[in-house]
Amino acid sequence: MREIPSDFGRVIAGTRDELFQEAVRLTADAHAKRTGPGVFTWALTGGSTPAAFYAWCAENKTLPEAVLRDTHFTVSDERHVLLSSNESNFGNAERQLLNPLSVPTDRRHPWMVAWPVAEAAEAYRKTMLILSGPGRAYDVCFLGMGDDCHTASLFPQTPLLKDDGGLLFGGQEVPGKGWRLTITPTGLRACGLIVVMALGAGKAEALHRVHRGPADVLNVPSQLLKTCADRVVWLVDEPAAARL
Ligand code: 6PG
């Protein structure tokens, strides 16, 4: 693996398996060093790269027993659909990772998608406050990144990028994509560790825009990670890193 200089966090390039192993190592390290008042929380995410990581973890049984024993799992953004939908990030995380690893249901924390979005966001804020403690979103937050440089459900021009009211989590309608529940910019700054995974040549242009393009958070949302760069690690394979 090699490191690529960036103002947006540590960028580590390597093969898929090296990066997945590094993701496990980073999470286990954060778990071992956790000192906060709450329980250890790990937010998973949606998208193709994280899905490949979950399948890899389940197949290879790579998550350390110490992490599996007491981690509380959630997702950093969610569509307003039932968990049974294959559009549900938490539903997919359950099917691909939590069920195969037999994580008990009392350590699974989905967004309350059966409720109207405002109430669902409020209930989730209360749950995470109890789990993580005040001022903390998650101990570890996994993210993917879309071709339009969105991360979590923070899409270009989304109002939460301009003003999230200082809240860690929110809900909003995203034109063309429906209602989304998501960690906010304030929430991202309140995570202990953020791991962004982007694999494949299809991510090269978006990574270039974030790390090497002009500053424009409103149109390149992943650039907001610069505000917490000391806690961000990007895991990218060589095809994705081609333009960095
Ligand atoms: C989602 C995600 C989103 C995703 C990116 C990357 O719900 O879809 O939270 O932010 O991680 O869109 O997805 P791909 O890896 O599929 O491109």
GROMACS .gro file of N, CA and C in nm, residues 12-180:
model
  507
   12ILE      N    1  -0.500   0.617   0.126
   12ILE     CA    2  -0.421   0.495   0.115
   12ILE      C    3  -0.466   0.420  -0.009
   13ALA      N    4  -0.370   0.391  -0.096
   13ALA     CA    5  -0.401   0.316  -0.218
   13ALA      C    6  -0.342   0.176  -0.208
   14GLY      N    7  -0.416   0.079  -0.258
   14GLY     CA    8  -0.369  -0.059  -0.253
   14GLY      C    9  -0.464  -0.150  -0.329
   15THR      N   10  -0.445  -0.280  -0.310
   15THR     CA   11  -0.537  -0.374  -0.375
   15THR      C   12  -0.664  -0.382  -0.290
   16ARG      N   13  -0.768  -0.437  -0.350
   16ARG     CA   14  -0.895  -0.449  -0.279
   16ARG      C   15  -0.878  -0.520  -0.144
   17ASP      N   16  -0.810  -0.633  -0.145
   17ASP     CA   17  -0.796  -0.709  -0.020
   17ASP      C   18  -0.712  -0.635   0.083
   18GLU      N   19  -0.607  -0.567   0.037
   18GLU     CA   20  -0.526  -0.487   0.131
   18GLU      C   21  -0.612  -0.378   0.196
   19LEU      N   22  -0.697  -0.315   0.115
   19LEU     CA   23  -0.780  -0.205   0.166
   19LEU      C   24  -0.886  -0.257   0.263
   20PHE      N   25  -0.944  -0.371   0.231
   20PHE     CA   26  -1.045  -0.428   0.321
   20PHE      C   27  -0.978  -0.467   0.454
   21GLN      N   28  -0.857  -0.524   0.446
   21GLN     CA   29  -0.786  -0.559   0.569
   21GLN      C   30  -0.755  -0.432   0.650
   22GLU      N   31  -0.719  -0.325   0.579
   22GLU     CA   32  -0.688  -0.199   0.647
   22GLU      C   33  -0.814  -0.142   0.713
   23ALA      N   34  -0.929  -0.156   0.647
   23ALA     CA   35  -1.055  -0.109   0.706
   23ALA      C   36  -1.084  -0.182   0.837
   24VAL      N   37  -1.059  -0.311   0.838
   24VAL     CA   38  -1.079  -0.390   0.962
   24VAL      C   39  -0.979  -0.346   1.068
   25ARG      N   40  -0.854  -0.328   1.026
   25ARG     CA   41  -0.749  -0.289   1.122
   25ARG      C   42  -0.781  -0.153   1.185
   26LEU      N   43  -0.823  -0.057   1.102
   26LEU     CA   44  -0.855   0.077   1.153
   26LEU      C   45  -0.971   0.071   1.253
   27THR      N   46  -1.071  -0.011   1.220
   27THR     CA   47  -1.188  -0.021   1.308
   27THR      C   48  -1.150  -0.089   1.440
   28ALA      N   49  -1.071  -0.196   1.431
   28ALA     CA   50  -1.029  -0.267   1.553
   28ALA      C   51  -0.943  -0.175   1.640
   29ASP      N   52  -0.861  -0.093   1.576
   29ASP     CA   53  -0.775   0.000   1.649
   29ASP      C   54  -0.861   0.106   1.721
   30ALA      N   55  -0.961   0.159   1.650
   30ALA     CA   56  -1.051   0.257   1.711
   30ALA      C   57  -1.126   0.193   1.828
   31HIS      N   58  -1.165   0.068   1.811
   31HIS     CA   59  -1.236  -0.003   1.917
   31HIS      C   60  -1.145  -0.019   2.040
   32ALA      N   61  -1.021  -0.057   2.016
   32ALA     CA   62  -0.927  -0.081   2.127
   32ALA      C   63  -0.897   0.049   2.203
   33LYS      N   64  -0.900   0.163   2.131
   33LYS     CA   65  -0.861   0.290   2.194
   33LYS      C   66  -0.979   0.369   2.247
   34ARG      N   67  -1.101   0.318   2.230
   34ARG     CA   68  -1.221   0.394   2.268
   34ARG      C   69  -1.218   0.428   2.416
   35THR      N   70  -1.245   0.557   2.447
   35THR     CA   71  -1.245   0.597   2.588
   35THR      C   72  -1.373   0.671   2.628
   36GLY      N   73  -1.461   0.700   2.532
   36GLY     CA   74  -1.579   0.783   2.559
   36GLY      C   75  -1.677   0.718   2.655
   37PRO      N   76  -1.782   0.795   2.692
   37PRO     CA   77  -1.879   0.745   2.790
   37PRO      C   78  -1.979   0.644   2.733
   38GLY      N   79  -2.000   0.646   2.602
   38GLY     CA   80  -2.103   0.560   2.543
   38GLY      C   81  -2.050   0.424   2.505
   39VAL      N   82  -2.134   0.348   2.436
   39VAL     CA   83  -2.092   0.219   2.382
   39VAL      C   84  -2.019   0.244   2.250
   40PHE      N   85  -1.952   0.142   2.197
   40PHE     CA   86  -1.878   0.157   2.070
   40PHE      C   87  -1.977   0.147   1.954
   41THR      N   88  -1.982   0.253   1.873
   41THR     CA   89  -2.078   0.256   1.762
   41THR      C   90  -2.005   0.258   1.628
   42TRP      N   91  -2.055   0.178   1.535
   42TRP     CA   92  -1.995   0.167   1.401
   42TRP      C   93  -2.108   0.184   1.300
   43ALA      N   94  -2.099   0.293   1.223
   43ALA     CA   95  -2.199   0.317   1.120
   43ALA      C   96  -2.152   0.261   0.987
   44LEU      N   97  -2.231   0.171   0.933
   44LEU     CA   98  -2.204   0.117   0.800
   44LEU      C   99  -2.271   0.208   0.699
   45THR      N  100  -2.261   0.175   0.571
   45THR     CA  101  -2.321   0.263   0.471
   45THR      C  102  -2.370   0.180   0.352
   46GLY      N  103  -2.425   0.250   0.252
   46GLY     CA  104  -2.474   0.180   0.133
   46GLY      C  105  -2.377   0.193   0.017
   47GLY      N  106  -2.413   0.134  -0.095
   47GLY     CA  107  -2.329   0.145  -0.214
   47GLY      C  108  -2.255   0.017  -0.244
   48SER      N  109  -2.196   0.013  -0.363
   48SER     CA  110  -2.136  -0.112  -0.412
   48SER      C  111  -2.006  -0.148  -0.342
   49THR      N  112  -1.919  -0.051  -0.313
   49THR     CA  113  -1.791  -0.083  -0.250
   49THR      C  114  -1.813  -0.135  -0.107
   50PRO      N  115  -1.892  -0.064  -0.025
   50PRO     CA  116  -1.918  -0.120   0.109
   50PRO      C  117  -1.982  -0.259   0.101
   51ALA      N  118  -2.071  -0.279   0.004
   51ALA     CA  119  -2.136  -0.412  -0.008
   51ALA      C  120  -2.032  -0.521  -0.032
   52ALA      N  121  -1.934  -0.490  -0.116
   52ALA     CA  122  -1.828  -0.589  -0.142
   52ALA      C  123  -1.747  -0.615  -0.014
   53PHE      N  124  -1.728  -0.509   0.064
   53PHE     CA  125  -1.655  -0.524   0.191
   53PHE      C  126  -1.733  -0.613   0.288
   54TYR      N  127  -1.864  -0.595   0.297
   54TYR     CA  128  -1.943  -0.677   0.389
   54TYR      C  129  -1.935  -0.824   0.349
   55ALA      N  130  -1.948  -0.849   0.220
   55ALA     CA  131  -1.943  -0.988   0.173
   55ALA      C  132  -1.806  -1.049   0.206
   56TRP      N  133  -1.703  -0.971   0.188
   56TRP     CA  134  -1.566  -1.016   0.217
   56TRP      C  135  -1.551  -1.046   0.366
   57CYS      N  136  -1.603  -0.957   0.451
   57CYS     CA  137  -1.594  -0.977   0.597
   57CYS      C  138  -1.669  -1.103   0.638
   58ALA      N  139  -1.790  -1.118   0.584
   58ALA     CA  140  -1.872  -1.233   0.624
   58ALA      C  141  -1.806  -1.363   0.577
   59GLU      N  142  -1.753  -1.359   0.457
   59GLU     CA  143  -1.694  -1.481   0.401
   59GLU      C  144  -1.564  -1.519   0.473
   60ASN      N  145  -1.481  -1.418   0.498
   60ASN     CA  146  -1.349  -1.447   0.556
   60ASN      C  147  -1.347  -1.441   0.708
   61LYS      N  148  -1.459  -1.402   0.768
   61LYS     CA  149  -1.469  -1.391   0.915
   61LYS      C  150  -1.352  -1.310   0.971
   62THR      N  151  -1.333  -1.191   0.915
   62THR     CA  152  -1.215  -1.112   0.950
   62THR      C  153  -1.236  -1.014   1.065
   63LEU      N  154  -1.361  -0.994   1.109
   63LEU     CA  155  -1.380  -0.897   1.217
   63LEU      C  156  -1.338  -0.961   1.350
   64PRO      N  157  -1.250  -0.893   1.424
   64PRO     CA  158  -1.201  -0.952   1.548
   64PRO      C  159  -1.315  -0.976   1.648
   65GLU      N  160  -1.301  -1.079   1.726
   65GLU     CA  161  -1.401  -1.115   1.826
   65GLU      C  162  -1.428  -0.998   1.922
   66ALA      N  163  -1.322  -0.927   1.959
   66ALA     CA  164  -1.338  -0.815   2.053
   66ALA      C  165  -1.434  -0.710   1.995
   67VAL      N  166  -1.427  -0.686   1.865
   67VAL     CA  167  -1.516  -0.587   1.801
   67VAL      C  168  -1.658  -0.643   1.793
   68LEU      N  169  -1.667  -0.768   1.753
   68LEU     CA  170  -1.800  -0.829   1.735
   68LEU      C  171  -1.876  -0.843   1.867
   69ARG      N  172  -1.801  -0.855   1.975
   69ARG     CA  173  -1.862  -0.883   2.106
   69ARG      C  174  -1.952  -0.771   2.156
   70ASP      N  175  -1.913  -0.642   2.129
   70ASP     CA  176  -1.993  -0.536   2.192
   70ASP      C  177  -2.023  -0.415   2.102
   71THR      N  178  -1.991  -0.424   1.975
   71THR     CA  179  -2.017  -0.309   1.886
   71THR      C  180  -2.166  -0.293   1.857
   72HIS      N  181  -2.211  -0.167   1.858
   72HIS     CA  182  -2.348  -0.136   1.817
   72HIS      C  183  -2.345  -0.084   1.674
   73PHE      N  184  -2.425  -0.145   1.588
   73PHE     CA  185  -2.421  -0.117   1.444
   73PHE      C  186  -2.539  -0.031   1.399
   74THR      N  187  -2.509   0.062   1.307
   74THR     CA  188  -2.614   0.141   1.244
   74THR      C  189  -2.568   0.175   1.102
   75VAL      N  190  -2.638   0.266   1.033
   75VAL     CA  191  -2.590   0.314   0.902
   75VAL      C  192  -2.591   0.467   0.903
   76SER      N  193  -2.497   0.526   0.831
   76SER     CA  194  -2.482   0.673   0.834
   76SER      C  195  -2.583   0.745   0.745
   77ASP      N  196  -2.651   0.673   0.658
   77ASP     CA  197  -2.764   0.734   0.586
   77ASP      C  198  -2.859   0.623   0.542
   78GLU      N  199  -2.980   0.667   0.514
   78GLU     CA  200  -3.082   0.567   0.482
   78GLU      C  201  -3.188   0.625   0.390
   79ARG      N  202  -3.242   0.540   0.306
   79ARG     CA  203  -3.359   0.577   0.225
   79ARG      C  204  -3.484   0.555   0.310
   80HIS      N  205  -3.590   0.628   0.278
   80HIS     CA  206  -3.713   0.616   0.356
   80HIS      C  207  -3.794   0.498   0.303
   81VAL      N  208  -3.737   0.379   0.317
   81VAL     CA  209  -3.803   0.256   0.270
   81VAL      C  210  -3.791   0.151   0.381
   82LEU      N  211  -3.874   0.050   0.374
   82LEU     CA  212  -3.870  -0.054   0.476
   82LEU      C  213  -3.740  -0.135   0.466
   83LEU      N  214  -3.700  -0.193   0.578
   83LEU     CA  215  -3.574  -0.269   0.581
   83LEU      C  216  -3.575  -0.388   0.486
   84SER      N  217  -3.695  -0.435   0.455
   84SER     CA  218  -3.704  -0.551   0.364
   84SER      C  219  -3.671  -0.512   0.219
   85SER      N  220  -3.671  -0.382   0.190
   85SER     CA  221  -3.642  -0.337   0.054
   85SER      C  222  -3.493  -0.353   0.022
   86ASN      N  223  -3.462  -0.390  -0.102
   86ASN     CA  224  -3.318  -0.397  -0.135
   86ASN      C  225  -3.258  -0.259  -0.158
   87GLU      N  226  -3.339  -0.154  -0.137
   87GLU     CA  227  -3.290  -0.016  -0.138
   87GLU      C  228  -3.248   0.029   0.002
   88SER      N  229  -3.279  -0.054   0.102
   88SER     CA  230  -3.251  -0.015   0.241
   88SER      C  231  -3.105  -0.042   0.277
   89ASN      N  232  -3.033   0.063   0.316
   89ASN     CA  233  -2.893   0.043   0.353
   89ASN      C  234  -2.879  -0.047   0.475
   90PHE      N  235  -2.964  -0.023   0.576
   90PHE     CA  236  -2.952  -0.107   0.696
   90PHE      C  237  -2.996  -0.250   0.664
   91GLY      N  238  -3.106  -0.262   0.586
   91GLY     CA  239  -3.153  -0.395   0.548
   91GLY      C  240  -3.043  -0.472   0.475
   92ASN      N  241  -2.973  -0.403   0.384
   92ASN     CA  242  -2.865  -0.471   0.311
   92ASN      C  243  -2.749  -0.505   0.404
   93ALA      N  244  -2.716  -0.415   0.496
   93ALA     CA  245  -2.607  -0.443   0.590
   93ALA      C  246  -2.643  -0.565   0.677
   94GLU      N  247  -2.772  -0.575   0.713
   94GLU     CA  248  -2.814  -0.693   0.790
   94GLU      C  249  -2.797  -0.819   0.708
   95ARG      N  250  -2.848  -0.815   0.585
   95ARG     CA  251  -2.846  -0.935   0.501
   95ARG      C  252  -2.702  -0.976   0.467
   96GLN      N  253  -2.615  -0.874   0.444
   96GLN     CA  254  -2.480  -0.905   0.396
   96GLN      C  255  -2.378  -0.926   0.508
   97LEU      N  256  -2.403  -0.864   0.624
   97LEU     CA  257  -2.300  -0.869   0.729
   97LEU      C  258  -2.353  -0.910   0.866
   98LEU      N  259  -2.455  -0.842   0.914
   98LEU     CA  260  -2.497  -0.863   1.053
   98LEU      C  261  -2.562  -1.000   1.073
   99ASN      N  262  -2.644  -1.042   0.977
   99ASN     CA  263  -2.704  -1.176   0.990
   99ASN      C  264  -2.598  -1.286   0.981
  100PRO      N  265  -2.513  -1.284   0.877
  100PRO     CA  266  -2.411  -1.391   0.870
  100PRO      C  267  -2.321  -1.395   0.993
  101LEU      N  268  -2.298  -1.279   1.056
  101LEU     CA  269  -2.211  -1.278   1.174
  101LEU      C  270  -2.289  -1.294   1.304
  102SER      N  271  -2.420  -1.315   1.293
  102SER     CA  272  -2.506  -1.336   1.411
  102SER      C  273  -2.497  -1.223   1.514
  103VAL      N  274  -2.495  -1.099   1.467
  103VAL     CA  275  -2.495  -0.986   1.561
  103VAL      C  276  -2.634  -0.980   1.625
  104PRO      N  277  -2.642  -0.977   1.759
  104PRO     CA  278  -2.773  -0.978   1.825
  104PRO      C  279  -2.855  -0.852   1.790
  105THR      N  280  -2.986  -0.867   1.790
  105THR     CA  281  -3.073  -0.755   1.748
  105THR      C  282  -3.062  -0.635   1.842
  106ASP      N  283  -3.027  -0.655   1.969
  106ASP     CA  284  -3.018  -0.538   2.059
  106ASP      C  285  -2.895  -0.453   2.031
  107ARG      N  286  -2.810  -0.497   1.938
  107ARG     CA  287  -2.697  -0.412   1.896
  107ARG      C  288  -2.711  -0.369   1.750
  108ARG      N  289  -2.835  -0.371   1.701
  108ARG     CA  290  -2.864  -0.323   1.565
  108ARG      C  291  -2.956  -0.201   1.576
  109HIS      N  292  -2.916  -0.092   1.513
  109HIS     CA  293  -2.992   0.033   1.530
  109HIS      C  294  -3.024   0.097   1.396
  110PRO      N  295  -3.130   0.049   1.332
  110PRO     CA  296  -3.173   0.111   1.206
  110PRO      C  297  -3.239   0.247   1.231
  111TRP      N  298  -3.247   0.329   1.127
  111TRP     CA  299  -3.330   0.450   1.134
  111TRP      C  300  -3.476   0.405   1.140
  112MET      N  301  -3.564   0.487   1.198
  112MET     CA  302  -3.704   0.447   1.217
  112MET      C  303  -3.782   0.479   1.089
  113VAL      N  304  -3.761   0.399   0.988
  113VAL     CA  305  -3.812   0.431   0.854
  113VAL      C  306  -3.964   0.419   0.840
  114ALA      N  307  -4.031   0.357   0.937
  114ALA     CA  308  -4.176   0.347   0.927
  114ALA      C  309  -4.241   0.480   0.967
  115TRP      N  310  -4.163   0.571   1.026
  115TRP     CA  311  -4.218   0.698   1.074
  115TRP      C  312  -4.196   0.805   0.968
  116PRO      N  313  -4.275   0.917   0.978
  116PRO     CA  314  -4.247   1.031   0.890
  116PRO      C  315  -4.103   1.078   0.911
  117VAL      N  316  -4.042   1.136   0.808
  117VAL     CA  317  -3.898   1.164   0.812
  117VAL      C  318  -3.854   1.251   0.931
  118ALA      N  319  -3.931   1.359   0.959
  118ALA     CA  320  -3.889   1.448   1.069
  118ALA      C  321  -3.886   1.372   1.201
  119GLU      N  322  -3.990   1.293   1.225
  119GLU     CA  323  -3.997   1.216   1.350
  119GLU      C  324  -3.890   1.106   1.352
  120ALA      N  325  -3.866   1.047   1.236
  120ALA     CA  326  -3.763   0.941   1.228
  120ALA      C  327  -3.625   0.999   1.261
  121ALA      N  328  -3.597   1.119   1.209
  121ALA     CA  329  -3.467   1.182   1.235
  121ALA      C  330  -3.455   1.217   1.384
  122GLU      N  331  -3.563   1.270   1.440
  122GLU     CA  332  -3.561   1.308   1.582
  122GLU      C  333  -3.540   1.185   1.672
  123ALA      N  334  -3.612   1.078   1.640
  123ALA     CA  335  -3.598   0.955   1.721
  123ALA      C  336  -3.456   0.900   1.708
  124TYR      N  337  -3.399   0.907   1.589
  124TYR     CA  338  -3.262   0.856   1.569
  124TYR      C  339  -3.162   0.940   1.647
  125ARG      N  340  -3.183   1.074   1.648
  125ARG     CA  341  -3.093   1.161   1.726
  125ARG      C  342  -3.095   1.119   1.873
  126LYS      N  343  -3.216   1.089   1.924
  126LYS     CA  344  -3.226   1.050   2.066
  126LYS      C  345  -3.156   0.916   2.090
  127THR      N  346  -3.176   0.822   1.999
  127THR     CA  347  -3.111   0.691   2.014
  127THR      C  348  -2.960   0.705   2.016
  128MET      N  349  -2.907   0.783   1.920
  128MET     CA  350  -2.762   0.795   1.910
  128MET      C  351  -2.705   0.874   2.028
  129LEU      N  352  -2.783   0.966   2.081
  129LEU     CA  353  -2.736   1.040   2.199
  129LEU      C  354  -2.717   0.943   2.317
  130ILE      N  355  -2.811   0.851   2.331
  130ILE     CA  356  -2.800   0.753   2.439
  130ILE      C  357  -2.681   0.660   2.414
  131LEU      N  358  -2.666   0.617   2.290
  131LEU     CA  359  -2.560   0.519   2.259
  131LEU      C  360  -2.421   0.582   2.261
  132SER      N  361  -2.406   0.695   2.191
  132SER     CA  362  -2.272   0.753   2.171
  132SER      C  363  -2.234   0.855   2.277
  133GLY      N  364  -2.334   0.913   2.343
  133GLY     CA  365  -2.306   1.020   2.439
  133GLY      C  366  -2.311   1.155   2.370
  134PRO      N  367  -2.319   1.264   2.448
  134PRO     CA  368  -2.334   1.398   2.391
  134PRO      C  369  -2.218   1.437   2.300
  135GLY      N  370  -2.251   1.502   2.188
  135GLY     CA  371  -2.148   1.556   2.100
  135GLY      C  372  -2.074   1.453   2.017
  136ARG      N  373  -2.118   1.327   2.021
  136ARG     CA  374  -2.052   1.222   1.944
  136ARG      C  375  -2.155   1.162   1.848
  137ALA      N  376  -2.120   1.154   1.719
  137ALA     CA  377  -2.212   1.088   1.625
  137ALA      C  378  -2.186   0.937   1.633
  138TYR      N  379  -2.070   0.895   1.582
  138TYR     CA  380  -2.032   0.753   1.587
  138TYR      C  381  -1.884   0.744   1.622
  139ASP      N  382  -1.842   0.631   1.674
  139ASP     CA  383  -1.698   0.608   1.690
  139ASP      C  384  -1.634   0.586   1.554
  140VAL      N  385  -1.697   0.503   1.472
  140VAL     CA  386  -1.644   0.477   1.338
  140VAL      C  387  -1.758   0.495   1.237
  141CYS      N  388  -1.731   0.572   1.133
  141CYS     CA  389  -1.831   0.597   1.029
  141CYS      C  390  -1.774   0.556   0.894
  142PHE      N  391  -1.833   0.456   0.832
  142PHE     CA  392  -1.793   0.417   0.696
  142PHE      C  393  -1.876   0.496   0.596
  143LEU      N  394  -1.811   0.537   0.489
  143LEU     CA  395  -1.880   0.612   0.383
  143LEU      C  396  -1.840   0.557   0.247
  144GLY      N  397  -1.929   0.572   0.150
  144GLY     CA  398  -1.893   0.553   0.009
  144GLY      C  399  -1.896   0.691  -0.055
  145MET      N  400  -1.870   0.696  -0.183
  145MET     CA  401  -1.881   0.824  -0.253
  145MET      C  402  -1.940   0.799  -0.392
  146GLY      N  403  -2.039   0.880  -0.428
  146GLY     CA  404  -2.103   0.864  -0.559
  146GLY      C  405  -2.025   0.936  -0.669
  147ASP      N  406  -2.063   0.909  -0.793
  147ASP     CA  407  -1.996   0.972  -0.908
  147ASP      C  408  -2.010   1.124  -0.905
  148ASP      N  409  -2.117   1.173  -0.842
  148ASP     CA  410  -2.138   1.318  -0.832
  148ASP      C  411  -2.071   1.375  -0.706
  149CYS      N  412  -1.986   1.296  -0.643
  149CYS     CA  413  -1.909   1.335  -0.523
  149CYS      C  414  -1.994   1.346  -0.397
  150HIS      N  415  -2.118   1.292  -0.400
  150HIS     CA  416  -2.195   1.292  -0.275
  150HIS      C  417  -2.137   1.188  -0.182
  151THR      N  418  -2.160   1.209  -0.053
  151THR     CA  419  -2.126   1.106   0.045
  151THR      C  420  -2.239   1.103   0.146
  152ALA      N  421  -2.258   0.988   0.212
  152ALA     CA  422  -2.381   0.964   0.289
  152ALA      C  423  -2.498   1.005   0.198
  153SER      N  424  -2.597   1.081   0.249
  153SER     CA  425  -2.700   1.134   0.156
  153SER      C  426  -2.687   1.284   0.145
  154LEU      N  427  -2.563   1.332   0.142
  154LEU     CA  428  -2.534   1.474   0.122
  154LEU      C  429  -2.499   1.494  -0.025
  155PHE      N  430  -2.603   1.524  -0.103
  155PHE     CA  431  -2.589   1.537  -0.248
  155PHE      C  432  -2.555   1.682  -0.285
  156PRO      N  433  -2.501   1.704  -0.407
  156PRO     CA  434  -2.473   1.841  -0.450
  156PRO      C  435  -2.596   1.931  -0.433
  157GLN      N  436  -2.573   2.049  -0.383
  157GLN     CA  437  -2.676   2.153  -0.364
  157GLN      C  438  -2.776   2.120  -0.253
  158THR      N  439  -2.750   2.018  -0.176
  158THR     CA  440  -2.846   1.981  -0.072
  158THR      C  441  -2.845   2.087   0.039
  159PRO      N  442  -2.964   2.129   0.086
  159PRO     CA  443  -2.969   2.237   0.186
  159PRO      C  444  -2.887   2.207   0.313
  160LEU      N  445  -2.877   2.079   0.351
  160LEU     CA  446  -2.801   2.046   0.473
  160LEU      C  447  -2.654   2.085   0.461
  161LEU      N  448  -2.604   2.100   0.338
  161LEU     CA  449  -2.463   2.141   0.322
  161LEU      C  450  -2.446   2.288   0.361
  162LYS      N  451  -2.554   2.364   0.345
  162LYS     CA  452  -2.546   2.508   0.378
  162LYS      C  453  -2.576   2.531   0.526
  163ASP      N  454  -2.674   2.456   0.578
  163ASP     CA  455  -2.714   2.479   0.716
  163ASP      C  456  -2.779   2.352   0.771
  164ASP      N  457  -2.711   2.290   0.867
  164ASP     CA  458  -2.770   2.169   0.927
  164ASP      C  459  -2.820   2.197   1.068
  165GLY      N  460  -2.824   2.327   1.104
  165GLY     CA  461  -2.878   2.366   1.234
  165GLY      C  462  -2.796   2.314   1.351
  166GLY      N  463  -2.675   2.269   1.325
  166GLY     CA  464  -2.591   2.218   1.432
  166GLY      C  465  -2.633   2.079   1.479
  167LEU      N  466  -2.725   2.015   1.404
  167LEU     CA  467  -2.771   1.881   1.441
  167LEU      C  468  -2.681   1.775   1.378
  168LEU      N  469  -2.667   1.662   1.446
  168LEU     CA  470  -2.578   1.556   1.395
  168LEU      C  471  -2.643   1.472   1.285
  169PHE      N  472  -2.777   1.466   1.287
  169PHE     CA  473  -2.848   1.383   1.191
  169PHE      C  474  -2.971   1.458   1.143
  170GLY      N  475  -3.011   1.432   1.018
  170GLY     CA  476  -3.128   1.503   0.965
  170GLY      C  477  -3.198   1.422   0.858
  171GLY      N  478  -3.306   1.481   0.807
  171GLY     CA  479  -3.381   1.418   0.699
  171GLY      C  480  -3.416   1.525   0.597
  172GLN      N  481  -3.422   1.488   0.471
  172GLN     CA  482  -3.455   1.585   0.367
  172GLN      C  483  -3.499   1.513   0.241
  173GLU      N  484  -3.573   1.587   0.156
  173GLU     CA  485  -3.610   1.529   0.027
  173GLU      C  486  -3.501   1.566  -0.073
  174VAL      N  487  -3.450   1.469  -0.144
  174VAL     CA  488  -3.345   1.495  -0.243
  174VAL      C  489  -3.410   1.483  -0.381
  175PRO      N  490  -3.413   1.594  -0.458
  175PRO     CA  491  -3.481   1.589  -0.587
  175PRO      C  492  -3.437   1.469  -0.671
  176GLY      N  493  -3.534   1.393  -0.716
  176GLY     CA  494  -3.506   1.276  -0.800
  176GLY      C  495  -3.467   1.151  -0.723
  177LYS      N  496  -3.446   1.164  -0.592
  177LYS     CA  497  -3.401   1.047  -0.515
  177LYS      C  498  -3.491   1.017  -0.395
  178GLY      N  499  -3.590   1.099  -0.373
  178GLY     CA  500  -3.684   1.073  -0.263
  178GLY      C  501  -3.631   1.122  -0.129
  179TRP      N  502  -3.698   1.077  -0.022
  179TRP     CA  503  -3.662   1.120   0.113
  179TRP      C  504  -3.542   1.042   0.162
  180ARG      N  505  -3.451   1.112   0.225
  180ARG     CA  506  -3.330   1.050   0.279
  180ARG      C  507  -3.311   1.093   0.424
   0.00000   0.00000   0.00000
